mmCIF file of C-alpha atoms and ligand atoms in Angstrom:
data_model
loop_
_atom_site.group_PDB
_atom_site.id
_atom_site.type_symbol
_atom_site.label_atom_id
_atom_site.label_comp_id
_atom_site.label_asym_id
_atom_site.label_seq_id
_atom_site.Cartn_x
_atom_site.Cartn_y
_atom_site.Cartn_z
ATOM 1 C CA MET A 30 148.412 104.889 122.925
ATOM 2 C CA ALA A 31 148.056 108.211 120.880
ATOM 3 C CA GLU A 32 145.798 110.598 122.499
ATOM 4 C CA ILE A 33 142.500 111.115 120.685
ATOM 5 C CA VAL A 34 141.510 114.740 120.108
ATOM 6 C CA LEU A 35 138.213 116.013 119.066
ATOM 7 C CA ARG A 36 137.203 118.393 116.426
ATOM 8 C CA VAL A 37 133.388 119.488 116.377
ATOM 9 C CA GLY A 38 130.984 121.208 114.110
ATOM 10 C CA SER A 39 127.237 121.910 114.531
ATOM 11 C CA CYS A 40 124.602 123.684 112.696
ATOM 12 C CA THR A 41 120.802 124.310 113.363
ATOM 13 C CA ALA A 42 118.273 125.588 110.802
ATOM 14 C CA GLN A 43 114.584 126.704 111.449
ATOM 15 C CA GLY A 44 113.649 125.609 107.752
ATOM 16 C CA VAL A 45 110.078 126.549 106.831
ATOM 17 C CA ARG A 46 108.699 126.291 110.396
ATOM 18 C CA PRO A 47 107.639 129.471 112.360
ATOM 19 C CA ASN A 48 110.178 128.668 115.141
ATOM 20 C CA ASN A 49 113.064 126.447 115.783
ATOM 21 C CA GLU A 50 112.363 123.992 118.719
ATOM 22 C CA ASP A 51 115.733 122.275 118.241
ATOM 23 C CA ARG A 52 118.410 123.132 120.486
ATOM 24 C CA CYS A 53 122.127 121.702 120.596
ATOM 25 C CA VAL A 54 124.881 121.840 123.126
ATOM 26 C CA VAL A 55 128.583 121.532 121.983
ATOM 27 C CA ASP A 56 130.758 121.648 125.070
ATOM 28 C CA LEU A 57 134.354 121.002 124.130
ATOM 29 C CA ASP A 58 135.801 121.701 127.671
ATOM 30 C CA HIS A 59 133.719 118.657 128.975
ATOM 31 C CA HIS A 60 133.443 116.708 125.750
ATOM 32 C CA LEU A 61 129.670 116.782 125.907
ATOM 33 C CA PHE A 62 127.241 116.995 122.779
ATOM 34 C CA LEU A 63 123.506 117.075 122.753
ATOM 35 C CA VAL A 64 120.632 117.530 120.223
ATOM 36 C CA ALA A 65 117.061 118.152 121.642
ATOM 37 C CA ASP A 66 114.002 118.345 119.386
ATOM 38 C CA GLY A 67 111.160 120.008 121.340
ATOM 39 C CA MET A 68 107.438 119.501 120.760
ATOM 40 C CA GLY A 69 104.285 120.884 122.113
ATOM 41 C CA GLY A 70 103.636 123.526 119.627
ATOM 42 C CA GLN A 71 104.988 127.107 119.827
ATOM 43 C CA GLU A 72 107.114 128.249 122.650
ATOM 44 C CA ARG A 73 106.243 125.023 124.792
ATOM 45 C CA GLY A 74 108.539 122.997 122.559
ATOM 46 C CA GLU A 75 111.160 125.507 122.687
ATOM 47 C CA LEU A 76 110.870 125.702 126.418
ATOM 48 C CA ALA A 77 111.138 121.721 126.655
ATOM 49 C CA SER A 78 114.367 121.551 124.560
ATOM 50 C CA GLY A 79 115.807 124.550 126.147
ATOM 51 C CA MET A 80 115.283 122.891 129.407
ATOM 52 C CA ALA A 81 116.960 119.753 128.452
ATOM 53 C CA ALA A 82 119.988 121.840 126.897
ATOM 54 C CA GLU A 83 120.474 123.592 130.225
ATOM 55 C CA ILE A 84 119.823 120.957 132.905
ATOM 56 C CA ILE A 85 121.391 117.899 131.370
ATOM 57 C CA PRO A 86 125.019 119.375 131.147
ATOM 58 C CA LYS A 87 124.841 120.847 134.500
ATOM 59 C CA VAL A 88 123.530 117.845 136.504
ATOM 60 C CA LEU A 89 126.052 115.746 134.311
ATOM 61 C CA GLN A 90 128.840 117.860 135.465
ATOM 62 C CA ASP A 91 127.763 118.048 138.922
ATOM 63 C CA ARG A 92 127.588 114.130 139.117
ATOM 64 C CA LEU A 93 130.907 113.464 137.325
ATOM 65 C CA ALA A 94 132.559 115.960 139.699
ATOM 66 C CA ALA A 95 131.122 113.985 142.625
ATOM 67 C CA SER A 96 132.890 110.723 141.127
ATOM 68 C CA THR A 97 129.377 109.092 139.974
ATOM 69 C CA PRO A 98 130.235 106.671 137.120
ATOM 70 C CA ALA A 99 129.468 108.203 133.677
ATOM 71 C CA GLU A 100 126.491 106.011 132.869
ATOM 72 C CA GLU A 101 124.853 106.638 135.966
ATOM 73 C CA ALA A 102 125.451 110.350 135.770
ATOM 74 C CA MET A 103 124.084 110.453 132.330
ATOM 75 C CA ARG A 104 120.789 108.554 133.513
ATOM 76 C CA ALA A 105 120.683 111.095 136.474
ATOM 77 C CA ALA A 106 120.942 114.068 134.011
ATOM 78 C CA LEU A 107 118.274 112.760 131.802
ATOM 79 C CA SER A 108 115.954 111.900 134.809
ATOM 80 C CA SER A 109 116.376 115.462 136.267
ATOM 81 C CA ALA A 110 115.566 116.903 132.894
ATOM 82 C CA ASN A 111 112.571 114.660 132.606
ATOM 83 C CA ASP A 112 111.054 115.564 136.029
ATOM 84 C CA ALA A 113 111.483 119.309 135.460
ATOM 85 C CA ILE A 114 109.707 119.232 131.909
ATOM 86 C CA VAL A 115 106.975 117.068 133.351
ATOM 87 C CA ASP A 116 106.507 119.703 136.062
ATOM 88 C CA ALA A 117 106.742 122.368 133.492
ATOM 89 C CA GLY A 118 104.197 120.709 131.419
ATOM 90 C CA LYS A 119 101.513 120.364 134.067
ATOM 91 C CA VAL A 120 99.953 123.747 132.971
ATOM 92 C CA GLN A 121 99.422 122.643 129.493
ATOM 93 C CA PRO A 122 96.060 122.177 128.196
ATOM 94 C CA GLU A 123 94.612 118.650 128.279
ATOM 95 C CA GLY A 124 95.612 116.540 125.424
ATOM 96 C CA ARG A 125 98.621 118.780 124.364
ATOM 97 C CA ARG A 126 101.952 117.242 125.449
ATOM 98 C CA MET A 127 105.037 119.133 126.022
ATOM 99 C CA GLY A 128 108.305 117.516 125.672
ATOM 100 C CA THR A 129 111.614 116.893 123.912
ATOM 101 C CA THR A 130 113.732 114.194 122.512
ATOM 102 C CA ALA A 131 117.319 114.105 123.590
ATOM 103 C CA VAL A 132 120.302 112.556 122.062
ATOM 104 C CA MET A 133 123.593 112.882 123.865
ATOM 105 C CA ALA A 134 127.204 111.884 123.584
ATOM 106 C CA LEU A 135 129.823 112.150 126.395
ATOM 107 C CA HIS A 136 133.441 111.480 125.872
ATOM 108 C CA PHE A 137 134.874 110.768 129.213
ATOM 109 C CA ARG A 138 138.353 108.809 130.192
ATOM 110 C CA ASP A 139 138.717 107.442 126.724
ATOM 111 C CA GLN A 140 135.117 106.127 126.256
ATOM 112 C CA CYS A 141 132.470 107.539 124.528
ATOM 113 C CA TYR A 142 128.716 107.092 125.819
ATOM 114 C CA VAL A 143 125.539 107.766 123.807
ATOM 115 C CA ALA A 144 122.211 107.884 124.711
ATOM 116 C CA GLY A 145 118.929 108.776 123.210
ATOM 117 C CA LEU A 146 115.184 109.183 123.996
ATOM 118 C CA GLY A 147 112.796 109.940 121.275
ATOM 119 C CA ASP A 148 113.672 109.886 117.586
ATOM 120 C CA SER A 149 116.766 112.039 117.403
ATOM 121 C CA ARG A 150 119.610 109.911 116.309
ATOM 122 C CA ALA A 151 123.240 109.113 116.841
ATOM 123 C CA TYR A 152 125.345 107.503 114.251
ATOM 124 C CA LEU A 153 128.873 106.424 114.262
ATOM 125 C CA ILE A 154 130.685 106.271 110.849
ATOM 126 C CA ARG A 155 133.846 104.193 110.923
ATOM 127 C CA ASN A 156 135.842 102.598 108.220
ATOM 128 C CA ASP A 157 133.136 103.237 105.541
ATOM 129 C CA LYS A 158 130.310 101.585 107.610
ATOM 130 C CA VAL A 159 127.481 103.389 109.551
ATOM 131 C CA ASP A 160 126.078 102.238 112.852
ATOM 132 C CA GLN A 161 123.006 103.734 114.353
ATOM 133 C CA LEU A 162 123.575 103.960 118.096
ATOM 134 C CA THR A 163 120.208 104.969 119.136
ATOM 135 C CA VAL A 164 116.652 103.178 118.714
ATOM 136 C CA ASP A 165 113.848 105.383 117.778
ATOM 137 C CA HIS A 166 111.144 105.653 120.469
ATOM 138 C CA SER A 167 108.323 106.047 118.092
ATOM 139 C CA VAL A 168 105.372 103.839 118.028
ATOM 140 C CA ALA A 169 106.105 102.855 114.442
ATOM 141 C CA GLN A 170 109.521 101.468 115.344
ATOM 142 C CA ALA A 171 108.124 99.479 118.194
ATOM 143 C CA LEU A 172 105.561 97.987 115.612
ATOM 144 C CA VAL A 173 108.610 96.940 113.494
ATOM 145 C CA ALA A 174 110.357 95.328 116.484
ATOM 146 C CA SER A 175 107.289 93.307 117.413
ATOM 147 C CA GLY A 176 106.896 92.196 113.761
ATOM 148 C CA ALA A 177 103.634 94.065 113.003
ATOM 149 C CA LEU A 178 104.958 96.433 110.420
ATOM 150 C CA THR A 179 107.980 96.105 107.944
ATOM 151 C CA PRO A 180 110.578 98.685 108.051
ATOM 152 C CA GLU A 181 109.282 100.019 104.723
ATOM 153 C CA ASP A 182 105.721 100.185 105.940
ATOM 154 C CA ALA A 183 107.035 102.232 109.128
ATOM 155 C CA ARG A 184 108.449 104.911 106.854
ATOM 156 C CA HIS A 185 104.875 105.803 105.609
ATOM 157 C CA SER A 186 103.113 105.109 109.014
ATOM 158 C CA PRO A 187 101.192 107.622 110.676
ATOM 159 C CA TYR A 188 102.827 106.617 113.938
ATOM 160 C CA GLN A 189 106.371 107.237 112.587
ATOM 161 C CA HIS A 190 106.485 110.478 114.689
ATOM 162 C CA VAL A 191 104.393 109.540 117.536
ATOM 163 C CA LEU A 192 106.744 108.886 120.337
ATOM 164 C CA HIS A 193 106.477 106.684 123.348
ATOM 165 C CA LYS A 194 109.447 107.699 125.106
ATOM 166 C CA PHE A 195 110.918 111.323 125.528
ATOM 167 C CA LEU A 196 111.736 113.972 128.091
ATOM 168 C CA GLY A 197 108.491 115.195 129.649
ATOM 169 C CA CYS A 198 107.051 111.675 129.590
ATOM 170 C CA THR A 199 105.588 110.399 132.838
ATOM 171 C CA GLY A 200 106.273 106.862 131.885
ATOM 172 C CA MET A 201 110.022 107.292 131.261
ATOM 173 C CA ALA A 202 110.680 104.889 134.188
ATOM 174 C CA GLU A 203 113.180 102.408 132.413
ATOM 175 C CA GLY A 204 115.012 105.476 130.767
ATOM 176 C CA ALA A 205 117.391 105.472 127.985
ATOM 177 C CA GLU A 206 119.737 102.621 126.873
ATOM 178 C CA ILE A 207 123.393 103.768 126.980
ATOM 179 C CA ARG A 208 125.786 102.708 124.350
ATOM 180 C CA PRO A 209 129.288 102.897 125.179
ATOM 181 C CA PHE A 210 132.124 102.659 122.571
ATOM 182 C CA GLN A 211 135.813 103.093 122.386
ATOM 183 C CA PRO A 212 136.480 105.813 119.985
ATOM 184 C CA GLU A 213 139.220 105.384 117.480
ATOM 185 C CA ALA A 214 141.222 107.890 115.206
ATOM 186 C CA GLY A 215 138.946 108.636 112.179
ATOM 187 C CA ASP A 216 135.690 108.063 113.900
ATOM 188 C CA ARG A 217 132.847 110.365 113.050
ATOM 189 C CA LEU A 218 129.802 110.672 115.357
ATOM 190 C CA LEU A 219 126.806 112.326 114.135
ATOM 191 C CA LEU A 220 123.831 113.531 116.380
ATOM 192 C CA GLY A 221 120.828 114.768 114.462
ATOM 193 C CA SER A 222 117.143 115.857 114.801
ATOM 194 C CA ASP A 223 114.699 113.853 112.661
ATOM 195 C CA GLY A 224 114.398 116.818 110.433
ATOM 196 C CA LEU A 225 117.987 116.029 109.521
ATOM 197 C CA THR A 226 118.065 112.138 109.492
ATOM 198 C CA ASN A 227 115.047 111.464 107.712
ATOM 199 C CA HIS A 228 116.681 113.065 104.578
ATOM 200 C CA LEU A 229 119.977 111.317 104.683
ATOM 201 C CA SER A 230 121.000 107.842 103.568
ATOM 202 C CA ASP A 231 123.956 105.728 104.801
ATOM 203 C CA HIS A 232 125.582 106.453 101.505
ATOM 204 C CA ASP A 233 125.493 110.081 102.248
ATOM 205 C CA LEU A 234 127.245 109.538 105.623
ATOM 206 C CA ILE A 235 129.883 107.341 104.294
ATOM 207 C CA GLU A 236 130.589 109.538 101.456
ATOM 208 C CA GLY A 237 130.612 112.628 103.617
ATOM 209 C CA ALA A 238 132.764 111.208 106.209
ATOM 210 C CA ARG A 239 135.348 110.004 103.573
ATOM 211 C CA ASP A 240 135.726 113.471 102.173
ATOM 212 C CA MET A 241 135.327 115.532 105.489
ATOM 213 C CA ARG A 242 138.055 118.077 106.092
ATOM 214 C CA ASP A 243 136.315 120.198 108.668
ATOM 215 C CA PRO A 244 133.435 119.025 110.822
ATOM 216 C CA GLN A 245 131.753 122.438 110.720
ATOM 217 C CA GLU A 246 131.754 122.518 106.823
ATOM 218 C CA TRP A 247 130.126 119.093 106.887
ATOM 219 C CA ALA A 248 127.566 119.975 109.527
ATOM 220 C CA ASP A 249 126.583 123.053 107.472
ATOM 221 C CA GLN A 250 126.483 120.890 104.283
ATOM 222 C CA LEU A 251 124.396 118.202 105.782
ATOM 223 C CA VAL A 252 121.774 120.662 107.067
ATOM 224 C CA LYS A 253 121.570 122.348 103.598
ATOM 225 C CA LEU A 254 121.218 118.888 101.832
ATOM 226 C CA ALA A 255 118.312 117.894 104.052
ATOM 227 C CA LEU A 256 116.574 121.243 103.407
ATOM 228 C CA GLU A 257 117.108 120.961 99.550
ATOM 229 C CA ARG A 258 115.657 117.412 99.830
ATOM 230 C CA GLY A 259 112.557 118.996 101.195
ATOM 231 C CA SER A 260 112.784 118.828 105.016
ATOM 232 C CA ARG A 261 109.835 120.803 106.296
ATOM 233 C CA ASP A 262 111.093 120.511 109.730
ATOM 234 C CA ASN A 263 113.883 122.247 112.032
ATOM 235 C CA VAL A 264 117.039 120.728 110.967
ATOM 236 C CA THR A 265 119.924 120.071 113.429
ATOM 237 C CA CYS A 266 123.340 118.298 113.159
ATOM 238 C CA VAL A 267 126.416 118.046 115.407
ATOM 239 C CA ILE A 268 129.395 116.355 114.043
ATOM 240 C CA VAL A 269 132.185 115.137 116.239
ATOM 241 C CA ALA A 270 135.499 114.070 114.580
ATOM 242 C CA PHE A 271 137.736 111.665 116.709
ATOM 243 C CA GLU A 272 141.464 112.379 115.486
ATOM 244 C CA ARG A 273 145.036 111.379 116.465
ATOM 245 C CA SER A 274 146.694 114.425 118.342
HETATM 246 CA CA1 LIG B 310 111.726 117.356 114.447
#
């Protein structure tokens, strides 16, 4: 079987916000990719997403080096980041939550594993089809799942951005679902913060994947597109292209 090689591009933009609370990790040595979108206002959101970007790769590498299975290592990494952020958030004033989303992808021994907490998303674009690999942990999405809201209502719901699961959340007990998949040559994996994904359609992703020559060029272009379409949020995108060696 032909070996798969990875090419990667990433881009993050502050947009109109006073600071950028999004962080991304692109680690081509370990084939680990992450987008974290911090919340909690001002420097607290940046601190939370920065902690996720620092702790998750470190714990993951330690666990993998100790022969922990990939999915268990990912859960341990998310759980360590969660504990540290919960601790750091204890100094927050009452009613202000400090936390961060995290969506991560690990390519390890011919498998790819994707995990998400919060509403940053992962999409796999394969053969002109788009598959969202993560579930939004927003209250609106939970109401859709229970049948109380239609997907269209959810797009305009005030609960669209209220998260019930994220890093820094004391009730993260059941953790993240992990989606494994077997990468194929031609696959494009996109990780993005909501400032990006709220402004892109499946059609954009299919067209872009078809035309893509360079993942860095495509990541830059998608961030620009989200801003042009009126994203008032921080905008972050990581593209992983799986190709035949
Ligand atoms: Ca955001």
